[in-house]
Amino acid sequence: MSKKVVSIDSEETETPMYKIAAFIVDKRNLFFLLFIFALIFSVFSKNWVSVENDITKYLPETTETRQGLTLMDEEFITYGTASVMVSNITYQTAEELKSRLENINGVSGIELDDSEEHFKNASAMFSVTFEGETDDEISKNAMDKIKTALDGYDVYISSEVGSDVSAQLAEEMGVVTLIAAGIILVVLFFTSKAYAEIPVLIMTFGAAAVLNMGTNFMLGTISFISDSVTIVLQLALAIDYAIILIHRYTEEHEHLDAREACIAALSKAIPEISSSSLTTISGLIALAFMQFKIGSDLAVVLIKAIMLSLLSVFTLMPGLIMVFNKLIDKSVHKNFVPKISAVGKFAFGTKYVIPPIFVTAAVFAAIFANKCPYRYGTSDLETPRQSESQIAVHKIKDSFGSTNLAALVVPAGSYENESKLIKRLESYPEVESCMGLSNIEAMDGYVLTDKLTPRQFSELVDLDYEAAQVLYAAYAINDENYGEVVNGLSQYGVPLIDMFMFAYDEAEKGYVNLDSDLKNTLDELHETLNDALLQLKTDNYSRILVYLNLPEEGEKTFDFLNTIHEEAAKFYPEDVYLVGNSTSDYDLSSSFVNDNLTISILSALFVIIILLFTFKSAGLPVLLIAVIQGSIWINFSFPAIEDSPLFFLSYLIVNSIQMGANIDYAIVISSRYMELKQEMPIKQAITETLNQAFPTIITSGTILAAAGVLIGRLSTDGTISSIGVCLGRGTIISIILVMGVLPQILLLGDIIIEKTSFTIKKRERTQVSGGGIAVSGLVRGYVNGRIDAVVKGVIVGDIDAKIESKNTELTEAVPETEVNANEQNKQNM
């Protein structure tokens, strides 16, 4: 049967939104051309994006860790290191391997001895130091050669040298995206109304994703978190927008031709989709207020992703619909999504039972959520899937334990104070050892910073005493310490490392003649001493490495960091920085309290404001927020119940996304219920509401939940995996509560909604009947087909309509043959 095509009301065609929609549809070839240019550009520009793998870069500038790291980058050189464990070998074999590895170009040193620190249970631990920093090519090449040299052995390597976190995550997210795309196809197959809708949706999603990746270069540098999860979250969060438009088109196309239907659908969908996106965007905006700048980084990238998704839906998708409109008409299939009337009947029957149970569960969940075992570092996070480097780290940790290193940066100028501070720190049981220039042994029991007189120096290096005096005199003059030269040099003490370096420089310049043995000794020492100076001392600061006998994070560890500061303050009243994983975790834990409060309040506040304007009721937004907040509490009660550590950033990110995105499900149900309850009895309204809302919620919810679960299961990065696990679990909980708890709350809280409404609405009379009914007035509804007209007479059939009539009287059903006979008689008269 062909569709009856009708024209659109002339008043509707004069609206600004209709004119905008008509322009987009009619100029679709122009938009196709613009998108082609933009997509080609984006394919190239996505390679310009710089990705930051160091999460500490996003710490607030006021934190000690950020200030200390910046200072160390400016002042010191930190050579690349690696922990290389070779299992199932003898100590003799380990020594042979050490000799082999030491000859590799780019390796400056390897530590190995027969202590349990380096050899235990037939496993050798090689502590490798490279000649370059972590990102230098010489270090990377040396790492490749180490792997080649150890090929065939049972080897485990833990190092940042040669580790490309971004590339690894990109590969993992590529797999996640492919699987997510497959899931999206399956979901769309079952929830679409025509098979040809699917390519339209996929092309729209794909264009938006490529545009977002291609425009990230405008942000300069983005975090590895944003780079990894954005494309999957973009598809999951923005899929609703395209589905809303295609469904609108299908409805309008029932009585309009393709062009008019597309224009009408777009003009109606733009306000609806824009409103829907506001809650998601508002939740992401809350992230931008975090002190920890990773929040604003992710917020900007995701908000941009949503805006580009809206742009694609509004400007590209209408043209694609017009291109595929004939295929869409030909590929219409039966509805695969079942009716869930039983759920609606259950909701009506349990409206006094489910809400109290939910409140009780939410209270207990809130208590457990507040006891969630947060982690601020990633070293202790377990992921379902582990990378080769993670397996190596765990193997090394199980065999030789873990190392907790902190760098204490203090003002330079006093080796005595540095020595005293090191001795004070090493007196604590929490400190395994310290390393600074002031406790590194040089030779014959002297440490590098011990002050030696000319006599002591000459005896130490077997140098003629007169030559030593000349060298010391030259040093004093170079140091502008003329008094020592005048008063005599016999008691003039110079730190050993300073004299070694000065003697080497003077010999290189030809100012001092040294015998060949001493010259060779200085040559051998110079490179080692120079490396020590570059790593541990500059003109302005000295660095002390503190190895702790404490876990990376925890109350005891954080308390001892304060103890270190107190000890350092005794010798250095100011400009002291303590940097390391523990201090980073401490700074993150300090900012977490404020960030958590900020996100929770702002995300809820933004959503409430949007809902107030949407529903024009004060009570309804509170009920919706309560359901979603309950889902958040339940979501984050799982880590406490399971005693499983949760990365703090996962909580902050998922909290905002769950509040901003999942609230859409509640809005779908609430808005439809508020409309339908004006047209039919409450029980029927809630049942029909769930039947109508189920396809939308199950489509969007399944995709978002699947995206989260996939990220959680397939990513080897603790941060990314934790976000995925929480997002997937939270979305599933939200769907269950929205479908299984919110309807009862709406029914029970109906009086609250009505009493807190900003507008007083008079309930329209709704008549549901079967048989015959006599009316004289306006009828709007379904009477064996929809009717919206002034009717005077008798209607025969099933009636489900609003009736504004002075006289409404049920009559006995009139046989259809009699009605036809009466009509025939009227025509013959």
Short mmCIF file of N, CA and C in Angstrom, two decimals, residues 31-182:
data_model
loop_
_atom_site.label_atom_id
_atom_site.label_comp_id
_atom_site.label_asym_id
_atom_site.label_seq_id
_atom_site.Cartn_x
_atom_site.Cartn_y
_atom_site.Cartn_z
N PHE A 31 27.58 20.52 1.68
CA PHE A 31 28.06 19.97 2.95
C PHE A 31 28.89 18.70 2.73
N PHE A 32 28.50 17.90 1.75
CA PHE A 32 29.31 16.73 1.40
C PHE A 32 30.73 17.16 1.02
N LEU A 33 30.82 18.19 0.21
CA LEU A 33 32.12 18.67 -0.25
C LEU A 33 32.95 19.19 0.92
N LEU A 34 32.31 19.96 1.81
CA LEU A 34 33.03 20.49 2.97
C LEU A 34 33.52 19.37 3.88
N PHE A 35 32.70 18.36 4.08
CA PHE A 35 33.10 17.25 4.92
C PHE A 35 34.23 16.45 4.28
N ILE A 36 34.20 16.29 2.98
CA ILE A 36 35.29 15.57 2.30
C ILE A 36 36.62 16.28 2.51
N PHE A 37 36.61 17.61 2.34
CA PHE A 37 37.85 18.38 2.57
C PHE A 37 38.30 18.25 4.03
N ALA A 38 37.35 18.38 4.93
CA ALA A 38 37.68 18.33 6.37
C ALA A 38 38.21 16.96 6.76
N LEU A 39 37.63 15.91 6.21
CA LEU A 39 38.07 14.55 6.53
C LEU A 39 39.45 14.26 5.98
N ILE A 40 39.72 14.71 4.76
CA ILE A 40 41.05 14.51 4.18
C ILE A 40 42.10 15.23 5.02
N PHE A 41 41.78 16.46 5.41
CA PHE A 41 42.69 17.22 6.26
C PHE A 41 42.91 16.51 7.59
N SER A 42 41.85 15.98 8.18
CA SER A 42 41.93 15.33 9.48
C SER A 42 42.76 14.06 9.44
N VAL A 43 42.72 13.35 8.31
CA VAL A 43 43.51 12.12 8.18
C VAL A 43 45.00 12.43 8.34
N PHE A 44 45.43 13.59 7.82
CA PHE A 44 46.83 13.98 7.95
C PHE A 44 47.10 14.67 9.28
N SER A 45 46.19 15.54 9.72
CA SER A 45 46.45 16.34 10.92
C SER A 45 46.42 15.52 12.21
N LYS A 46 45.78 14.34 12.18
CA LYS A 46 45.76 13.53 13.40
C LYS A 46 47.16 13.04 13.76
N ASN A 47 48.06 13.05 12.80
CA ASN A 47 49.45 12.65 13.07
C ASN A 47 50.25 13.78 13.70
N TRP A 48 49.67 14.97 13.75
CA TRP A 48 50.37 16.11 14.35
C TRP A 48 50.13 16.21 15.85
N VAL A 49 49.25 15.39 16.36
CA VAL A 49 48.87 15.48 17.78
C VAL A 49 50.00 14.97 18.66
N SER A 50 50.36 15.76 19.66
CA SER A 50 51.37 15.34 20.63
C SER A 50 50.67 14.75 21.84
N VAL A 51 51.11 13.56 22.26
CA VAL A 51 50.47 12.85 23.36
C VAL A 51 51.42 12.82 24.56
N GLU A 52 50.90 13.23 25.72
CA GLU A 52 51.69 13.23 26.95
C GLU A 52 51.40 11.97 27.76
N ASN A 53 52.45 11.18 28.00
CA ASN A 53 52.29 9.92 28.74
C ASN A 53 52.51 10.08 30.24
N ASP A 54 53.09 11.20 30.65
CA ASP A 54 53.39 11.42 32.06
C ASP A 54 52.22 12.12 32.74
N ILE A 55 51.54 11.41 33.61
CA ILE A 55 50.34 11.96 34.24
C ILE A 55 50.69 13.07 35.22
N THR A 56 51.93 13.09 35.73
CA THR A 56 52.32 14.13 36.68
C THR A 56 52.42 15.50 36.03
N LYS A 57 52.49 15.55 34.69
CA LYS A 57 52.53 16.83 34.00
C LYS A 57 51.26 17.64 34.24
N TYR A 58 50.19 16.96 34.65
CA TYR A 58 48.91 17.63 34.83
C TYR A 58 48.63 17.99 36.29
N LEU A 59 49.62 17.78 37.15
CA LEU A 59 49.48 18.21 38.53
C LEU A 59 49.43 19.73 38.59
N PRO A 60 48.70 20.31 39.53
CA PRO A 60 48.68 21.77 39.65
C PRO A 60 50.08 22.33 39.86
N GLU A 61 50.32 23.51 39.32
CA GLU A 61 51.65 24.13 39.42
C GLU A 61 52.04 24.39 40.87
N THR A 62 51.08 24.47 41.76
CA THR A 62 51.37 24.78 43.17
C THR A 62 51.84 23.56 43.96
N THR A 63 51.70 22.36 43.40
CA THR A 63 52.09 21.16 44.14
C THR A 63 53.61 21.01 44.18
N GLU A 64 54.08 20.40 45.26
CA GLU A 64 55.52 20.20 45.42
C GLU A 64 56.08 19.29 44.31
N THR A 65 55.33 18.27 43.96
CA THR A 65 55.80 17.34 42.93
C THR A 65 56.02 18.05 41.61
N ARG A 66 55.04 18.86 41.20
CA ARG A 66 55.16 19.56 39.92
C ARG A 66 56.33 20.54 39.95
N GLN A 67 56.48 21.28 41.03
CA GLN A 67 57.57 22.24 41.14
C GLN A 67 58.92 21.52 41.16
N GLY A 68 58.96 20.41 41.90
CA GLY A 68 60.21 19.66 42.00
C GLY A 68 60.61 19.02 40.69
N LEU A 69 59.64 18.46 39.97
CA LEU A 69 59.94 17.84 38.67
C LEU A 69 60.42 18.88 37.67
N THR A 70 59.78 20.04 37.67
CA THR A 70 60.20 21.11 36.77
C THR A 70 61.63 21.54 37.08
N LEU A 71 61.92 21.68 38.36
CA LEU A 71 63.26 22.07 38.78
C LEU A 71 64.30 21.03 38.38
N MET A 72 63.99 19.76 38.59
CA MET A 72 64.94 18.71 38.23
C MET A 72 65.15 18.63 36.73
N ASP A 73 64.10 18.87 35.95
CA ASP A 73 64.27 18.88 34.49
C ASP A 73 65.20 19.99 34.06
N GLU A 74 65.14 21.12 34.76
CA GLU A 74 65.97 22.27 34.39
C GLU A 74 67.40 22.14 34.89
N GLU A 75 67.58 21.54 36.06
CA GLU A 75 68.88 21.55 36.72
C GLU A 75 69.70 20.28 36.52
N PHE A 76 69.03 19.14 36.49
CA PHE A 76 69.76 17.87 36.52
C PHE A 76 69.54 17.06 35.25
N ILE A 77 70.43 16.11 35.06
CA ILE A 77 70.25 15.10 34.02
C ILE A 77 69.93 13.78 34.72
N THR A 78 68.89 13.12 34.26
CA THR A 78 68.53 11.82 34.83
C THR A 78 68.72 10.77 33.75
N TYR A 79 69.76 9.97 33.90
CA TYR A 79 70.06 8.96 32.89
C TYR A 79 69.04 7.83 32.95
N GLY A 80 68.79 7.25 31.79
CA GLY A 80 67.87 6.13 31.72
C GLY A 80 68.42 4.93 32.47
N THR A 81 67.52 4.18 33.07
CA THR A 81 67.91 2.98 33.82
C THR A 81 66.99 1.83 33.42
N ALA A 82 67.41 0.62 33.77
CA ALA A 82 66.60 -0.56 33.51
C ALA A 82 66.92 -1.62 34.55
N SER A 83 65.88 -2.32 34.96
CA SER A 83 66.06 -3.50 35.81
C SER A 83 65.86 -4.72 34.92
N VAL A 84 66.93 -5.49 34.77
CA VAL A 84 66.89 -6.65 33.86
C VAL A 84 67.08 -7.92 34.70
N MET A 85 66.05 -8.75 34.76
CA MET A 85 66.14 -10.00 35.50
C MET A 85 66.26 -11.16 34.52
N VAL A 86 67.28 -11.98 34.74
CA VAL A 86 67.48 -13.19 33.93
C VAL A 86 67.34 -14.38 34.87
N SER A 87 66.36 -15.22 34.61
CA SER A 87 66.08 -16.36 35.49
C SER A 87 66.71 -17.64 34.97
N ASN A 88 66.83 -18.60 35.89
CA ASN A 88 67.31 -19.95 35.57
C ASN A 88 68.75 -19.94 35.04
N ILE A 89 69.61 -19.21 35.72
CA ILE A 89 71.03 -19.20 35.36
C ILE A 89 71.86 -19.30 36.63
N THR A 90 73.13 -19.65 36.47
CA THR A 90 74.07 -19.67 37.59
C THR A 90 74.69 -18.29 37.75
N TYR A 91 75.33 -18.09 38.90
CA TYR A 91 75.98 -16.79 39.12
C TYR A 91 77.13 -16.60 38.14
N GLN A 92 77.83 -17.67 37.79
CA GLN A 92 78.93 -17.58 36.83
C GLN A 92 78.40 -17.10 35.47
N THR A 93 77.26 -17.66 35.07
CA THR A 93 76.66 -17.22 33.81
C THR A 93 76.25 -15.75 33.89
N ALA A 94 75.75 -15.34 35.06
CA ALA A 94 75.35 -13.95 35.25
C ALA A 94 76.55 -13.02 35.07
N GLU A 95 77.71 -13.42 35.60
CA GLU A 95 78.90 -12.59 35.45
C GLU A 95 79.33 -12.50 33.99
N GLU A 96 79.19 -13.61 33.28
CA GLU A 96 79.54 -13.59 31.86
C GLU A 96 78.60 -12.66 31.09
N LEU A 97 77.33 -12.69 31.44
CA LEU A 97 76.36 -11.81 30.78
C LEU A 97 76.64 -10.35 31.12
N LYS A 98 77.06 -10.11 32.36
CA LYS A 98 77.39 -8.74 32.74
C LYS A 98 78.50 -8.19 31.85
N SER A 99 79.54 -9.00 31.66
CA SER A 99 80.66 -8.56 30.81
C SER A 99 80.19 -8.29 29.39
N ARG A 100 79.28 -9.11 28.90
CA ARG A 100 78.76 -8.94 27.55
C ARG A 100 77.95 -7.65 27.44
N LEU A 101 77.14 -7.38 28.45
CA LEU A 101 76.27 -6.21 28.39
C LEU A 101 77.06 -4.92 28.60
N GLU A 102 78.12 -4.96 29.39
CA GLU A 102 78.91 -3.76 29.65
C GLU A 102 79.59 -3.24 28.38
N ASN A 103 79.81 -4.12 27.43
CA ASN A 103 80.48 -3.71 26.18
C ASN A 103 79.53 -3.12 25.15
N ILE A 104 78.25 -3.08 25.48
CA ILE A 104 77.27 -2.52 24.55
C ILE A 104 77.38 -1.00 24.54
N ASN A 105 77.46 -0.43 23.35
CA ASN A 105 77.53 1.02 23.22
C ASN A 105 76.23 1.65 23.74
N GLY A 106 76.38 2.62 24.63
CA GLY A 106 75.21 3.27 25.22
C GLY A 106 74.95 2.84 26.64
N VAL A 107 75.61 1.77 27.10
CA VAL A 107 75.49 1.32 28.49
C VAL A 107 76.67 1.88 29.27
N SER A 108 76.39 2.69 30.28
CA SER A 108 77.46 3.31 31.05
C SER A 108 77.87 2.48 32.25
N GLY A 109 76.99 1.62 32.73
CA GLY A 109 77.35 0.81 33.88
C GLY A 109 76.30 -0.23 34.20
N ILE A 110 76.76 -1.34 34.82
CA ILE A 110 75.86 -2.41 35.23
C ILE A 110 76.26 -2.88 36.62
N GLU A 111 75.28 -2.93 37.51
CA GLU A 111 75.54 -3.40 38.86
C GLU A 111 75.12 -4.86 38.98
N LEU A 112 76.02 -5.69 39.52
CA LEU A 112 75.72 -7.10 39.78
C LEU A 112 76.70 -7.61 40.82
N ASP A 113 76.19 -8.22 41.86
CA ASP A 113 77.05 -8.89 42.84
C ASP A 113 76.31 -10.12 43.35
N ASP A 114 76.96 -10.83 44.28
CA ASP A 114 76.36 -12.08 44.76
C ASP A 114 75.43 -11.88 45.95
N SER A 115 75.09 -10.63 46.26
CA SER A 115 74.14 -10.38 47.34
C SER A 115 72.73 -10.71 46.86
N GLU A 116 71.80 -10.84 47.83
CA GLU A 116 70.42 -11.17 47.46
C GLU A 116 69.74 -10.02 46.73
N GLU A 117 70.36 -8.88 46.76
CA GLU A 117 69.81 -7.75 46.02
C GLU A 117 69.96 -7.94 44.52
N HIS A 118 70.95 -8.74 44.12
CA HIS A 118 71.22 -8.94 42.69
C HIS A 118 71.20 -10.39 42.24
N PHE A 119 71.26 -11.34 43.18
CA PHE A 119 71.20 -12.74 42.75
C PHE A 119 70.49 -13.57 43.83
N LYS A 120 69.40 -14.23 43.39
CA LYS A 120 68.61 -15.00 44.35
C LYS A 120 67.78 -16.03 43.59
N ASN A 121 67.76 -17.25 44.13
CA ASN A 121 66.94 -18.32 43.55
C ASN A 121 67.18 -18.50 42.05
N ALA A 122 68.46 -18.57 41.69
CA ALA A 122 68.87 -18.80 40.30
C ALA A 122 68.40 -17.71 39.36
N SER A 123 68.18 -16.51 39.90
CA SER A 123 67.81 -15.36 39.09
C SER A 123 68.77 -14.22 39.37
N ALA A 124 69.22 -13.56 38.31
CA ALA A 124 70.14 -12.44 38.44
C ALA A 124 69.44 -11.14 38.11
N MET A 125 69.71 -10.13 38.93
CA MET A 125 69.13 -8.81 38.68
C MET A 125 70.24 -7.86 38.26
N PHE A 126 70.19 -7.41 37.01
CA PHE A 126 71.18 -6.45 36.50
C PHE A 126 70.56 -5.05 36.58
N SER A 127 71.24 -4.16 37.30
CA SER A 127 70.82 -2.76 37.34
C SER A 127 71.61 -1.99 36.31
N VAL A 128 70.93 -1.63 35.22
CA VAL A 128 71.60 -1.04 34.06
C VAL A 128 71.41 0.47 34.06
N THR A 129 72.50 1.18 33.80
CA THR A 129 72.45 2.63 33.62
C THR A 129 72.93 2.96 32.21
N PHE A 130 72.15 3.81 31.51
CA PHE A 130 72.49 4.14 30.13
C PHE A 130 73.27 5.45 30.06
N GLU A 131 73.88 5.68 28.92
CA GLU A 131 74.66 6.91 28.74
C GLU A 131 73.77 8.10 28.39
N GLY A 132 72.55 7.85 28.02
CA GLY A 132 71.63 8.94 27.70
C GLY A 132 70.41 8.90 28.58
N GLU A 133 69.56 9.92 28.42
CA GLU A 133 68.31 9.95 29.18
C GLU A 133 67.31 8.97 28.57
N THR A 134 66.15 8.87 29.20
CA THR A 134 65.17 7.86 28.81
C THR A 134 64.80 7.93 27.33
N ASP A 135 64.63 9.13 26.82
CA ASP A 135 64.15 9.29 25.44
C ASP A 135 65.27 9.44 24.42
N ASP A 136 66.51 9.39 24.86
CA ASP A 136 67.63 9.56 23.91
C ASP A 136 67.79 8.31 23.04
N GLU A 137 68.18 8.53 21.80
CA GLU A 137 68.35 7.42 20.87
C GLU A 137 69.43 6.45 21.32
N ILE A 138 70.50 6.97 21.94
CA ILE A 138 71.57 6.09 22.36
C ILE A 138 71.09 5.09 23.40
N SER A 139 70.15 5.54 24.25
CA SER A 139 69.58 4.65 25.26
C SER A 139 68.66 3.61 24.62
N LYS A 140 67.85 4.07 23.68
CA LYS A 140 66.92 3.15 23.01
C LYS A 140 67.68 2.09 22.20
N ASN A 141 68.73 2.52 21.51
CA ASN A 141 69.52 1.57 20.74
C ASN A 141 70.22 0.56 21.65
N ALA A 142 70.68 1.05 22.80
CA ALA A 142 71.34 0.16 23.74
C ALA A 142 70.35 -0.86 24.30
N MET A 143 69.12 -0.42 24.54
CA MET A 143 68.10 -1.35 25.04
C MET A 143 67.82 -2.44 24.00
N ASP A 144 67.75 -2.06 22.75
CA ASP A 144 67.53 -3.06 21.70
C ASP A 144 68.67 -4.08 21.66
N LYS A 145 69.89 -3.60 21.84
CA LYS A 145 71.04 -4.50 21.83
C LYS A 145 71.05 -5.42 23.06
N ILE A 146 70.58 -4.90 24.19
CA ILE A 146 70.49 -5.74 25.39
C ILE A 146 69.52 -6.89 25.15
N LYS A 147 68.38 -6.57 24.55
CA LYS A 147 67.39 -7.61 24.26
C LYS A 147 67.95 -8.64 23.29
N THR A 148 68.71 -8.17 22.31
CA THR A 148 69.32 -9.09 21.35
C THR A 148 70.36 -9.98 22.03
N ALA A 149 71.16 -9.37 22.91
CA ALA A 149 72.22 -10.12 23.60
C ALA A 149 71.64 -11.18 24.53
N LEU A 150 70.46 -10.93 25.06
CA LEU A 150 69.85 -11.86 26.02
C LEU A 150 68.81 -12.77 25.35
N ASP A 151 68.76 -12.73 24.05
CA ASP A 151 67.80 -13.57 23.33
C ASP A 151 68.07 -15.05 23.62
N GLY A 152 67.02 -15.76 23.99
CA GLY A 152 67.17 -17.16 24.32
C GLY A 152 67.17 -17.44 25.80
N TYR A 153 67.38 -16.39 26.60
CA TYR A 153 67.32 -16.53 28.06
C TYR A 153 65.92 -16.17 28.56
N ASP A 154 65.64 -16.55 29.80
CA ASP A 154 64.37 -16.21 30.44
C ASP A 154 64.50 -14.81 31.02
N VAL A 155 64.12 -13.80 30.23
CA VAL A 155 64.43 -12.40 30.54
C VAL A 155 63.16 -11.61 30.87
N TYR A 156 63.27 -10.73 31.88
CA TYR A 156 62.19 -9.81 32.24
C TYR A 156 62.81 -8.42 32.42
N ILE A 157 62.32 -7.45 31.66
CA ILE A 157 62.91 -6.10 31.67
C ILE A 157 61.88 -5.08 32.11
N SER A 158 62.25 -4.30 33.10
CA SER A 158 61.42 -3.20 33.57
C SER A 158 62.17 -1.89 33.35
N SER A 159 61.66 -1.08 32.41
CA SER A 159 62.34 0.18 32.10
C SER A 159 61.42 1.07 31.28
N GLU A 160 61.62 2.38 31.43
CA GLU A 160 60.90 3.33 30.59
C GLU A 160 61.62 3.55 29.26
N VAL A 161 62.86 3.09 29.19
CA VAL A 161 63.63 3.24 27.94
C VAL A 161 63.04 2.33 26.87
N GLY A 162 62.71 2.93 25.75
CA GLY A 162 62.16 2.15 24.64
C GLY A 162 60.70 1.77 24.82
N SER A 163 60.07 2.28 25.88
CA SER A 163 58.66 1.95 26.12
C SER A 163 57.79 3.05 25.53
N ASP A 164 56.97 2.72 24.55
CA ASP A 164 56.08 3.68 23.89
C ASP A 164 54.65 3.40 24.35
N VAL A 165 54.27 4.06 25.44
CA VAL A 165 52.94 3.84 26.02
C VAL A 165 51.85 4.24 25.04
N SER A 166 52.04 5.34 24.35
CA SER A 166 51.01 5.83 23.42
C SER A 166 50.75 4.83 22.30
N ALA A 167 51.83 4.28 21.73
CA ALA A 167 51.67 3.32 20.64
C ALA A 167 50.96 2.06 21.13
N GLN A 168 51.32 1.62 22.32
CA GLN A 168 50.69 0.42 22.87
C GLN A 168 49.21 0.64 23.13
N LEU A 169 48.87 1.79 23.71
CA LEU A 169 47.47 2.10 23.98
C LEU A 169 46.69 2.28 22.68
N ALA A 170 47.33 2.91 21.69
CA ALA A 170 46.66 3.09 20.40
C ALA A 170 46.32 1.75 19.77
N GLU A 171 47.24 0.80 19.90
CA GLU A 171 46.99 -0.54 19.36
C GLU A 171 45.84 -1.22 20.10
N GLU A 172 45.83 -1.08 21.43
CA GLU A 172 44.77 -1.69 22.23
C GLU A 172 43.43 -1.05 21.93
N MET A 173 43.41 0.29 21.84
CA MET A 173 42.15 0.98 21.56
C MET A 173 41.65 0.72 20.15
N GLY A 174 42.58 0.42 19.25
CA GLY A 174 42.17 0.03 17.90
C GLY A 174 41.37 -1.26 17.93
N VAL A 175 41.84 -2.22 18.74
CA VAL A 175 41.11 -3.48 18.90
C VAL A 175 39.76 -3.23 19.57
N VAL A 176 39.77 -2.38 20.62
CA VAL A 176 38.53 -2.05 21.33
C VAL A 176 37.53 -1.41 20.37
N THR A 177 38.01 -0.49 19.55
CA THR A 177 37.13 0.21 18.61
C THR A 177 36.51 -0.76 17.60
N LEU A 178 37.32 -1.68 17.09
CA LEU A 178 36.80 -2.65 16.13
C LEU A 178 35.72 -3.52 16.75
N ILE A 179 35.98 -4.00 17.96
CA ILE A 179 34.97 -4.84 18.63
C ILE A 179 33.74 -4.02 18.97
N ALA A 180 33.97 -2.78 19.44
CA ALA A 180 32.83 -1.90 19.75
C ALA A 180 32.00 -1.63 18.50
N ALA A 181 32.67 -1.44 17.36
CA ALA A 181 31.95 -1.22 16.10
C ALA A 181 31.10 -2.43 15.76
N GLY A 182 31.64 -3.63 16.00
CA GLY A 182 30.85 -4.84 15.76
C GLY A 182 29.63 -4.91 16.65
#
